[in-house]
Short mmCIF file of N, CA and C in Angstrom, two decimals:
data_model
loop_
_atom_site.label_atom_id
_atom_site.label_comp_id
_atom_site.label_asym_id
_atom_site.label_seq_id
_atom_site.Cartn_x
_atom_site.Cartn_y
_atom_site.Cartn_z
N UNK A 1 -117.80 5.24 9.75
CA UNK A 1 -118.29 5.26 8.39
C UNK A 1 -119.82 5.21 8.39
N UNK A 2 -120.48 4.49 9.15
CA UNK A 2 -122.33 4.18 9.09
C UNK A 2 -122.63 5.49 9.59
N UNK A 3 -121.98 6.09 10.22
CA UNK A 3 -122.62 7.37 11.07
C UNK A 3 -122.77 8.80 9.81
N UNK A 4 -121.57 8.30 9.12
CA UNK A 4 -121.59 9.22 7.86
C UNK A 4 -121.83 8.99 6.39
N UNK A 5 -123.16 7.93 6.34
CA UNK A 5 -123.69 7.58 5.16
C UNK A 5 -123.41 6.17 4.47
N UNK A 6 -122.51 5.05 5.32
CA UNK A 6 -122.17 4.22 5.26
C UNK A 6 -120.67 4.07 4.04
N UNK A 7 -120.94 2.85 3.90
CA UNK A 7 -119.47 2.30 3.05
C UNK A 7 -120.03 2.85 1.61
N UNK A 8 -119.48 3.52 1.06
CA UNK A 8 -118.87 3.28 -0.84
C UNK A 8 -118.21 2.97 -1.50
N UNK A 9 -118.20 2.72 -2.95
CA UNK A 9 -116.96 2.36 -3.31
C UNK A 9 -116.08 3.93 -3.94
N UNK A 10 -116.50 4.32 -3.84
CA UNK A 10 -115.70 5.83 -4.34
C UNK A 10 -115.40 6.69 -2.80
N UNK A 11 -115.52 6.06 -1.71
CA UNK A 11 -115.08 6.69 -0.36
C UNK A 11 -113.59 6.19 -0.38
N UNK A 12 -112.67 7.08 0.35
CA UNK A 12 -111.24 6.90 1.00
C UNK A 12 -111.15 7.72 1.54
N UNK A 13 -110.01 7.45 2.27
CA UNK A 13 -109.24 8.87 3.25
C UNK A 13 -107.37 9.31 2.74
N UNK A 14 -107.26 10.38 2.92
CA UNK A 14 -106.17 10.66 2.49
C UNK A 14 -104.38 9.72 3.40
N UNK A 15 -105.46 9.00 4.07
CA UNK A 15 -104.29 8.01 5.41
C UNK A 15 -103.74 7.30 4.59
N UNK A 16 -104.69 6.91 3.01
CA UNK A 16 -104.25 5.08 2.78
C UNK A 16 -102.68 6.02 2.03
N UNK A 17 -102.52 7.02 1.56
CA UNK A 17 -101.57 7.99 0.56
C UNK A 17 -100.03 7.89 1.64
N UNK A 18 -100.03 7.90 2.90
CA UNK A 18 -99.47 8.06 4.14
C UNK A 18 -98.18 6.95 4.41
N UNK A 19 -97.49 7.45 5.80
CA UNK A 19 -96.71 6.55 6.12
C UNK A 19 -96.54 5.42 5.34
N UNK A 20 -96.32 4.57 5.76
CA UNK A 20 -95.66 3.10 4.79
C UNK A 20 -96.19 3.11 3.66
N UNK A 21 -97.47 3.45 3.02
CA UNK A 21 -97.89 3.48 1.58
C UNK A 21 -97.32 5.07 0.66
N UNK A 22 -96.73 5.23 1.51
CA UNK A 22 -96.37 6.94 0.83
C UNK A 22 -95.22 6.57 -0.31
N UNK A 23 -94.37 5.51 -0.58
CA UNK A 23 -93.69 5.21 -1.47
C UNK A 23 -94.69 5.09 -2.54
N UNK A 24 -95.65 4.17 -2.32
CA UNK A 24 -96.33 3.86 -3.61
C UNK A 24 -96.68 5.07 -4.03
N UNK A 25 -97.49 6.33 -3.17
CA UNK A 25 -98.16 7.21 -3.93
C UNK A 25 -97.17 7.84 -4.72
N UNK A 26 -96.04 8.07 -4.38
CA UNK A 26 -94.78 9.29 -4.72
C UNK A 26 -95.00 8.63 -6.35
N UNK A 27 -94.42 7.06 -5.94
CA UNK A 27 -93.90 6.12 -7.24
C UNK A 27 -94.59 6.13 -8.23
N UNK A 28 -95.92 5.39 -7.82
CA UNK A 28 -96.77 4.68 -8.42
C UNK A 28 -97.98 5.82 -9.13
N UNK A 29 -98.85 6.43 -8.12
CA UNK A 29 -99.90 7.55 -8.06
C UNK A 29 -99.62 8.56 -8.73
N UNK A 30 -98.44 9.15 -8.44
CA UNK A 30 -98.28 10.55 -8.95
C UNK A 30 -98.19 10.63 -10.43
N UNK A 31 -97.09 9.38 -10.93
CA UNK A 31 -96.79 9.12 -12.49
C UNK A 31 -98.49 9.14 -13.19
N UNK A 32 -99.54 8.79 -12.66
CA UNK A 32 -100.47 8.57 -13.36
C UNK A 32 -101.19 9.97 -13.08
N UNK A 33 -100.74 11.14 -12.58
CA UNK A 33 -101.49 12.28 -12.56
C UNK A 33 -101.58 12.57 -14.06
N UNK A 34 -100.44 12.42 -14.87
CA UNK A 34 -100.25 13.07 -16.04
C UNK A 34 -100.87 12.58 -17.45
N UNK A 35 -101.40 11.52 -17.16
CA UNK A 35 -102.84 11.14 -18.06
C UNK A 35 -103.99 11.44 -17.73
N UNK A 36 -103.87 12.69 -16.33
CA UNK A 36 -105.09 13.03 -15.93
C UNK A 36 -105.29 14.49 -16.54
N UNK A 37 -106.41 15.59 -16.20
CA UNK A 37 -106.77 16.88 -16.46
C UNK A 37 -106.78 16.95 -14.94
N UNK A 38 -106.22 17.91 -13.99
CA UNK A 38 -105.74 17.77 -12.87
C UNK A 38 -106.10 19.22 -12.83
N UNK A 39 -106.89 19.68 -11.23
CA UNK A 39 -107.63 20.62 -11.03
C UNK A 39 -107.18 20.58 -9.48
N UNK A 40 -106.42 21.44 -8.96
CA UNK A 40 -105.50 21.64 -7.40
C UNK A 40 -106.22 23.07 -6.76
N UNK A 41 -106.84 22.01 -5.14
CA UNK A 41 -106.84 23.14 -4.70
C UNK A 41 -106.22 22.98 -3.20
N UNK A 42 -105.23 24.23 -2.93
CA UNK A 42 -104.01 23.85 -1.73
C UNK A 42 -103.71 25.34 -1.20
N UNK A 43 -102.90 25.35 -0.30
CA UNK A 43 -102.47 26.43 0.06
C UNK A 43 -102.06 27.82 -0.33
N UNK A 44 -101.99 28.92 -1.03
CA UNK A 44 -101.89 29.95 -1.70
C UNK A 44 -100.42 30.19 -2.09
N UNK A 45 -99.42 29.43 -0.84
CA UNK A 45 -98.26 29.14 -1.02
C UNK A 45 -97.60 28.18 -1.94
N UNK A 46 -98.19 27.65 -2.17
CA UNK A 46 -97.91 26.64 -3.07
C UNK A 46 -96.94 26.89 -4.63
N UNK A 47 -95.77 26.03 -4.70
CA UNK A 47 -95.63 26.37 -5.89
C UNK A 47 -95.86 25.15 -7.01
N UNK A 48 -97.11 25.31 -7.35
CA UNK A 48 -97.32 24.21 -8.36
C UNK A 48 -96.30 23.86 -9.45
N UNK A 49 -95.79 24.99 -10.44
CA UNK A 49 -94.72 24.94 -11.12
C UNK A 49 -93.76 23.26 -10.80
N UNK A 50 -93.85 23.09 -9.57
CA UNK A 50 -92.86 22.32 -9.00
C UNK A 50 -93.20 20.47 -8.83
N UNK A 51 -94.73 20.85 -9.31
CA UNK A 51 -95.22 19.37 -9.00
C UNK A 51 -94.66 18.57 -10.98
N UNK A 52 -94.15 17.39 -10.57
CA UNK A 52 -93.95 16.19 -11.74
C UNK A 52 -95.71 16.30 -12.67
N UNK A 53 -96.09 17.45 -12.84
CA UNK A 53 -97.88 16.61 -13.70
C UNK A 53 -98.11 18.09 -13.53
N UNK A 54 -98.83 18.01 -14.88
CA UNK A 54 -99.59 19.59 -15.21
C UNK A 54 -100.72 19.81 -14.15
N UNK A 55 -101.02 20.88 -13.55
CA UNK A 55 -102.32 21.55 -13.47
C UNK A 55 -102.75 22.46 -14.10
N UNK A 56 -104.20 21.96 -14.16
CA UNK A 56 -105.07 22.99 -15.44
C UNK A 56 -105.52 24.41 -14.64
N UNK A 57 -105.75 23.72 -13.72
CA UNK A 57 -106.16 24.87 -12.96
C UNK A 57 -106.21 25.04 -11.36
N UNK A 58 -105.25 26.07 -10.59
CA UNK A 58 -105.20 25.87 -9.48
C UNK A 58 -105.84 26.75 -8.42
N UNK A 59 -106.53 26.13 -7.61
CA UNK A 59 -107.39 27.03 -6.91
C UNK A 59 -106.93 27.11 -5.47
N UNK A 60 -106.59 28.20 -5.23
CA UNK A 60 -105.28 28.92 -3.91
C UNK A 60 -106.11 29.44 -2.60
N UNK A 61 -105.98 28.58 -1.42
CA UNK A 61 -106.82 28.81 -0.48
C UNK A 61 -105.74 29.24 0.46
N UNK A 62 -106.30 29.94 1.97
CA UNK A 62 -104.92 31.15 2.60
C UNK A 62 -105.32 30.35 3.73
N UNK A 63 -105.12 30.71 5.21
CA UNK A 63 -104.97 30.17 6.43
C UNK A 63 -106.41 30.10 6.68
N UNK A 64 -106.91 29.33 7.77
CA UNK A 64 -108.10 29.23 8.13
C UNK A 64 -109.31 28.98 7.43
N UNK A 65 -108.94 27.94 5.92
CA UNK A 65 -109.74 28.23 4.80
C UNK A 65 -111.43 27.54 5.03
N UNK A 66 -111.35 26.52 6.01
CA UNK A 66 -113.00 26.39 6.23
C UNK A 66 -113.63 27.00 6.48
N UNK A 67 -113.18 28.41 7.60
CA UNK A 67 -113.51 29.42 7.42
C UNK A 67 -113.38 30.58 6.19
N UNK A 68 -112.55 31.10 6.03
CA UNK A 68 -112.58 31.61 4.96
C UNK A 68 -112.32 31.32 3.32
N UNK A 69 -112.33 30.06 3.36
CA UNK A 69 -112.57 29.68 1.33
C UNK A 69 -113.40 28.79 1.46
N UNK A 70 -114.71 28.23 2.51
CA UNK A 70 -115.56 27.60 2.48
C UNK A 70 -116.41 28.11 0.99
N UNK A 71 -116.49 29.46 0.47
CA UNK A 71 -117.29 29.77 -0.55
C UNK A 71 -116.60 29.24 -1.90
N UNK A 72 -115.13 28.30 -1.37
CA UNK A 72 -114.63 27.56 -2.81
C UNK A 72 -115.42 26.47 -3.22
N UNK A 73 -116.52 25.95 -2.59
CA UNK A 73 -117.34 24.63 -2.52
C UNK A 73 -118.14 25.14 -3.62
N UNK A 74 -119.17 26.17 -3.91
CA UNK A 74 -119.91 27.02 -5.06
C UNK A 74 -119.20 27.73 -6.30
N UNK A 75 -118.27 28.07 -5.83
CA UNK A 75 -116.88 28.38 -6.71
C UNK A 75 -116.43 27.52 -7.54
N UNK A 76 -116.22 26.12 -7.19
CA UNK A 76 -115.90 25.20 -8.19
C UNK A 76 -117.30 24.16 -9.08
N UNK A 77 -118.21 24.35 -7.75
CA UNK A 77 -119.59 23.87 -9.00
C UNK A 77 -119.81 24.58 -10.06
N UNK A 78 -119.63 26.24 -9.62
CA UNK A 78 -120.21 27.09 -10.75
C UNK A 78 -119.08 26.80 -11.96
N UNK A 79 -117.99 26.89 -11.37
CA UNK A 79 -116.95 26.41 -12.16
C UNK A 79 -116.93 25.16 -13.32
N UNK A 80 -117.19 24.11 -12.69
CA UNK A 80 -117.54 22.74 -13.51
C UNK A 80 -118.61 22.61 -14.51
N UNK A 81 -119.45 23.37 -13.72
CA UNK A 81 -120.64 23.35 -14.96
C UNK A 81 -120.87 24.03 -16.29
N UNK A 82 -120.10 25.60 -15.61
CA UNK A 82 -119.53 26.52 -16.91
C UNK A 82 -118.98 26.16 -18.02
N UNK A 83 -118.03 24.99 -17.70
CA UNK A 83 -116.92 24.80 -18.25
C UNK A 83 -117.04 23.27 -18.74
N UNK A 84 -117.78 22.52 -18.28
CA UNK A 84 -118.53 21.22 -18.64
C UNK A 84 -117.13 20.67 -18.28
N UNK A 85 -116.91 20.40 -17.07
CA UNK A 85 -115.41 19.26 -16.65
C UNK A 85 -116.04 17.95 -16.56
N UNK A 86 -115.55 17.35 -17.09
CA UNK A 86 -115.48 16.11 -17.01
C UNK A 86 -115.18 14.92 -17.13
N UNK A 87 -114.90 13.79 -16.43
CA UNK A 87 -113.48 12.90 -16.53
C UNK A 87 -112.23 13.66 -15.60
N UNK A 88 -112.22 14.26 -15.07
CA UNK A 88 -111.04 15.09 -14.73
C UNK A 88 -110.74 14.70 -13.00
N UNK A 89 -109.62 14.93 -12.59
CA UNK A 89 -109.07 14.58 -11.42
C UNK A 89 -108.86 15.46 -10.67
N UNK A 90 -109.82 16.08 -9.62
CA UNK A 90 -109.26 17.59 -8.31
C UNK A 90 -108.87 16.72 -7.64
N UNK A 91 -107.80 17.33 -7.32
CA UNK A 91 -107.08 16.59 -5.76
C UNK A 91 -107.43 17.88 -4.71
N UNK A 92 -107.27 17.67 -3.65
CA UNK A 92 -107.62 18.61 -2.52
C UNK A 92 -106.18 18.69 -1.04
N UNK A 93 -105.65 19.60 -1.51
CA UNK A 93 -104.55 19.51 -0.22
C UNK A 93 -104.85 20.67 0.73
N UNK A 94 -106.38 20.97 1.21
CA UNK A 94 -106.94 21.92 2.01
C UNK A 94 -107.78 21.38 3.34
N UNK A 95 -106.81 20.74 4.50
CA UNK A 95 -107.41 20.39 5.52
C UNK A 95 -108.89 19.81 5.40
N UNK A 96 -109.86 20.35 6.63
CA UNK A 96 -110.95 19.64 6.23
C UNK A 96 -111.75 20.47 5.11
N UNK A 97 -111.62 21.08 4.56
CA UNK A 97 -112.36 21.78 3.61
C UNK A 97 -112.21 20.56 2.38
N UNK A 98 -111.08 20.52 2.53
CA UNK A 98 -110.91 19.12 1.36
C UNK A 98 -112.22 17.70 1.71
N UNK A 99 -112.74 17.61 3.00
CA UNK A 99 -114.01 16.79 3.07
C UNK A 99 -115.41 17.00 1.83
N UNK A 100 -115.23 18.51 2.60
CA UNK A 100 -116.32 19.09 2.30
C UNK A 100 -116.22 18.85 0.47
N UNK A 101 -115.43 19.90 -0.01
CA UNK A 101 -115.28 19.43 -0.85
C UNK A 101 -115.43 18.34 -1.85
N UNK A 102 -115.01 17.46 -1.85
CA UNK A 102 -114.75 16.15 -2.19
C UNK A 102 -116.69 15.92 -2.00
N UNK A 103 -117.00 15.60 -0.81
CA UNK A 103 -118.30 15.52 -0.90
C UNK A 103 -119.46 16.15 -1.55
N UNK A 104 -119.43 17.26 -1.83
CA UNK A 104 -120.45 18.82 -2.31
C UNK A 104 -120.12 18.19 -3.73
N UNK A 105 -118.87 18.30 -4.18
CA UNK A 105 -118.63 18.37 -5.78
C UNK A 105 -118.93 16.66 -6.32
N UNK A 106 -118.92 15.75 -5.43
CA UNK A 106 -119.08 14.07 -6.24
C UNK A 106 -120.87 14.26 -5.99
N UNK A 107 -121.75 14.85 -4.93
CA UNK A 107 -122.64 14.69 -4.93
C UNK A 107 -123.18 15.32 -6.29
N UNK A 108 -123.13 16.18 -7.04
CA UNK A 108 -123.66 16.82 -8.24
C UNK A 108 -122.83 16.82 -9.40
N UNK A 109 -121.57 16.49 -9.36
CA UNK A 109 -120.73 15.86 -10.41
C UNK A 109 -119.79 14.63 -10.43
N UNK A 110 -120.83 13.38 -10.63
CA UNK A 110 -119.85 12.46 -10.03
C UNK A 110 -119.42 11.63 -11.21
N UNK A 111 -119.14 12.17 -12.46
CA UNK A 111 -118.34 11.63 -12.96
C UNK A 111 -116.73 12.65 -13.87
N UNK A 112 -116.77 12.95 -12.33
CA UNK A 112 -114.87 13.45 -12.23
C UNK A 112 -114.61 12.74 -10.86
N UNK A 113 -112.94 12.28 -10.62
CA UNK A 113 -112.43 12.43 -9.77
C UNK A 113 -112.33 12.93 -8.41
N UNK A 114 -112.30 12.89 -6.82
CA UNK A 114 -111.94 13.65 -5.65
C UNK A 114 -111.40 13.27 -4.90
N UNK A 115 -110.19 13.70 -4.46
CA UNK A 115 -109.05 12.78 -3.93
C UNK A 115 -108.68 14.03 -2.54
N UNK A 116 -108.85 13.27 -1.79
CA UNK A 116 -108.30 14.43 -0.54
C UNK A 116 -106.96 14.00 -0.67
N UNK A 117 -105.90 14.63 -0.97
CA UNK A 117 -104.57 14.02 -0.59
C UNK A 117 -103.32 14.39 0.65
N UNK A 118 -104.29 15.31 1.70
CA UNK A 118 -103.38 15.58 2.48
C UNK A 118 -102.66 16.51 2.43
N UNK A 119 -101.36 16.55 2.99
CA UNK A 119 -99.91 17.10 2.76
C UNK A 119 -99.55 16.45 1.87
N UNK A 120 -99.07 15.19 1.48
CA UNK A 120 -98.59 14.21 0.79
C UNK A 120 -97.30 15.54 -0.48
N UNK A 121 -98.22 15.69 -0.81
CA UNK A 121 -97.36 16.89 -1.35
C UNK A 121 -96.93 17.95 -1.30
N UNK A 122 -96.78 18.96 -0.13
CA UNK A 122 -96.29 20.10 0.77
C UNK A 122 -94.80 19.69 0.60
N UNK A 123 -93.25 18.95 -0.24
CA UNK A 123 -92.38 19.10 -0.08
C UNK A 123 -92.12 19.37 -1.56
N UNK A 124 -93.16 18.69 -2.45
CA UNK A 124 -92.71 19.23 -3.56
C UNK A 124 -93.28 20.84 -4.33
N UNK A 125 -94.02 21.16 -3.65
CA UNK A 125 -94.73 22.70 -3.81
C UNK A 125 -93.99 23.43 -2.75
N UNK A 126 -92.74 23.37 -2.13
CA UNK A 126 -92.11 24.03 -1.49
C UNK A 126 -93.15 24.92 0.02
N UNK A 127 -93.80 23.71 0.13
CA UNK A 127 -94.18 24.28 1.62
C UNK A 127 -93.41 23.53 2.93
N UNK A 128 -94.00 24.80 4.18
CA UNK A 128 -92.93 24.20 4.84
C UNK A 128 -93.65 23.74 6.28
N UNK A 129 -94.83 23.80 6.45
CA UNK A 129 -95.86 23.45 7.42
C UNK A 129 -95.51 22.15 7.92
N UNK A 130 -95.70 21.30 7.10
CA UNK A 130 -95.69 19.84 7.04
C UNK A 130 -94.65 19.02 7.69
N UNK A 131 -93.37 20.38 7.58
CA UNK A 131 -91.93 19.41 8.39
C UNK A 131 -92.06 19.47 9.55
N UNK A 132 -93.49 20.03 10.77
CA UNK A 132 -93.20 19.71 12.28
C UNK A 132 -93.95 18.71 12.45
N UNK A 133 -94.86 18.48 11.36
CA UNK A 133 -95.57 16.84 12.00
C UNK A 133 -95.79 16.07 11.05
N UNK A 134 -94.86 15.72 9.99
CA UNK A 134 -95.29 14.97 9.07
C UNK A 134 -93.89 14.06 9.33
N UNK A 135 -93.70 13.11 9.85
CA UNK A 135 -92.51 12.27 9.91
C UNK A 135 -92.09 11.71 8.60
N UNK A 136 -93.61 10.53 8.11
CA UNK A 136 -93.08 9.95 6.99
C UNK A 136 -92.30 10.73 6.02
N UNK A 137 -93.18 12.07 6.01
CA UNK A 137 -92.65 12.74 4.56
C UNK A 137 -91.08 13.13 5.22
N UNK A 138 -90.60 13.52 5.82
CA UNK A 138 -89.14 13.95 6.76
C UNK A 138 -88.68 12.09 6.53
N UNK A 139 -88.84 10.76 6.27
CA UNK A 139 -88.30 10.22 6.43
C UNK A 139 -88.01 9.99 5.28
N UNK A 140 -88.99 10.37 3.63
CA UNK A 140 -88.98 9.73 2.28
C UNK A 140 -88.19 10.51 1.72
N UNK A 141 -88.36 11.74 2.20
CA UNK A 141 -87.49 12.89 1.00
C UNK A 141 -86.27 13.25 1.44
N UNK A 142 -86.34 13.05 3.10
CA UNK A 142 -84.84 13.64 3.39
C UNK A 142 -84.02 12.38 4.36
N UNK A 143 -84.22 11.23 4.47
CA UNK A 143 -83.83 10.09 5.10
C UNK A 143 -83.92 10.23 6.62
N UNK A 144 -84.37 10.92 7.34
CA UNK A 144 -84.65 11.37 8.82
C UNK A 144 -85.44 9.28 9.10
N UNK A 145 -84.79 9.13 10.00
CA UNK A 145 -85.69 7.91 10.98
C UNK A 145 -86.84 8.23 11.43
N UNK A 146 -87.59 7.60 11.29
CA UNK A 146 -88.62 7.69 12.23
C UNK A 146 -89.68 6.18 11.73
N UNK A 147 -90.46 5.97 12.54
CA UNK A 147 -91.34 4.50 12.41
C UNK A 147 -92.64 4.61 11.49
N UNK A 148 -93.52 6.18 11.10
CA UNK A 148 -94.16 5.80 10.69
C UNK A 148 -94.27 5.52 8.90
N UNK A 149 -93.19 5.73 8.66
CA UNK A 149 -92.84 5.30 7.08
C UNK A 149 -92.87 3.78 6.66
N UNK A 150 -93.00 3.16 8.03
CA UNK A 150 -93.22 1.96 8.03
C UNK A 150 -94.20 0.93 8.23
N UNK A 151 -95.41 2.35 8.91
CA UNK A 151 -96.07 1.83 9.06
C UNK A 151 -97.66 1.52 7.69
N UNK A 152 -97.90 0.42 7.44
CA UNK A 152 -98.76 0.65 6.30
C UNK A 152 -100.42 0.32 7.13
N UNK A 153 -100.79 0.98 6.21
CA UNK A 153 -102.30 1.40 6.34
C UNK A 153 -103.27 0.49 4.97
N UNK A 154 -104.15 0.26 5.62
CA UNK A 154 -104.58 -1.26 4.40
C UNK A 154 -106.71 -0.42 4.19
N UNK A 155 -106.77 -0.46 3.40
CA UNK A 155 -108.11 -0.21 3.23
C UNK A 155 -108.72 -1.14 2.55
N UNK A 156 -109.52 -2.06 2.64
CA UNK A 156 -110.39 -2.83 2.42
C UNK A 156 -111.92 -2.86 2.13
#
């Protein structure tokens, strides 16, 4: 964390969403998307239709997107400002582009939301990436064993 600008209080990682805390997000997190204005940007595959909470607007990134949808980082400033967003919640389910992200857009608009969230949601947008290495999610949605659904992750 010091190496990359130290502690904030608006810093997290998409881990605390994970294994043993992944009940809460499903439960707890997701129900509160829908008092949000919710702005998704994820895989091109994706079927949003499918998520429990509206999106206003979804922005569809393809394979290799740090490479190729790195120009979504200017894309959504020009976007925000056009459009005066604000108060609003992007979640980011785009590998590390979702860093970048999250960082570029709180540095010049930081009063919306940026939530890297992972896969966390790749079972309910009908993707299918996620089932060779995502255990927890293989243990929440479809009862498969495995340990790290158990394991919880504490951020402090």
């Amino acid at each position: 964390i010091d190496l990359h600008g130290g502690d904030n209080d608006c810093l997290t990682y998409s881990n605390v969403l994970q294994n043993g805390n992944y009940s809460d997000f499903v439960e707890r997190m997701i129900p509160e998307f829908n008092s949000q204005t919710v702005f998704f940007v994820s895989n091109e595959r994706s079927n949003v239709e499918n998520l429990p909470f509206n999106v206003e607007r979804f922005f569809p990134i393809g394979d290799n997107c740090m490479i190729n949808d790195y120009k979504l980082v200017n894309e959504i400033k020009e976007f925000i400002q056009k459009e005066s967003i604000k108060n609003a919640l992007f979640l980011f389910s785009a590998a590390t582009l979702s860093n970048f992200l999250c960082y570029e857009l709180y540095k010049d608009f930081d009063d919306n939301k940026y939530m890297d969230i992972g896969s966390t949601l790749g079972p309910l947008l009908s993707l299918k990436g996620w089932m060779n290495s995502r255990n927890y999610l293989l243990s929440y949605w479809y009862g498969q064993p495995g340990h790290h659904i158990k394991q919880e992750d504490v951020w402090s």
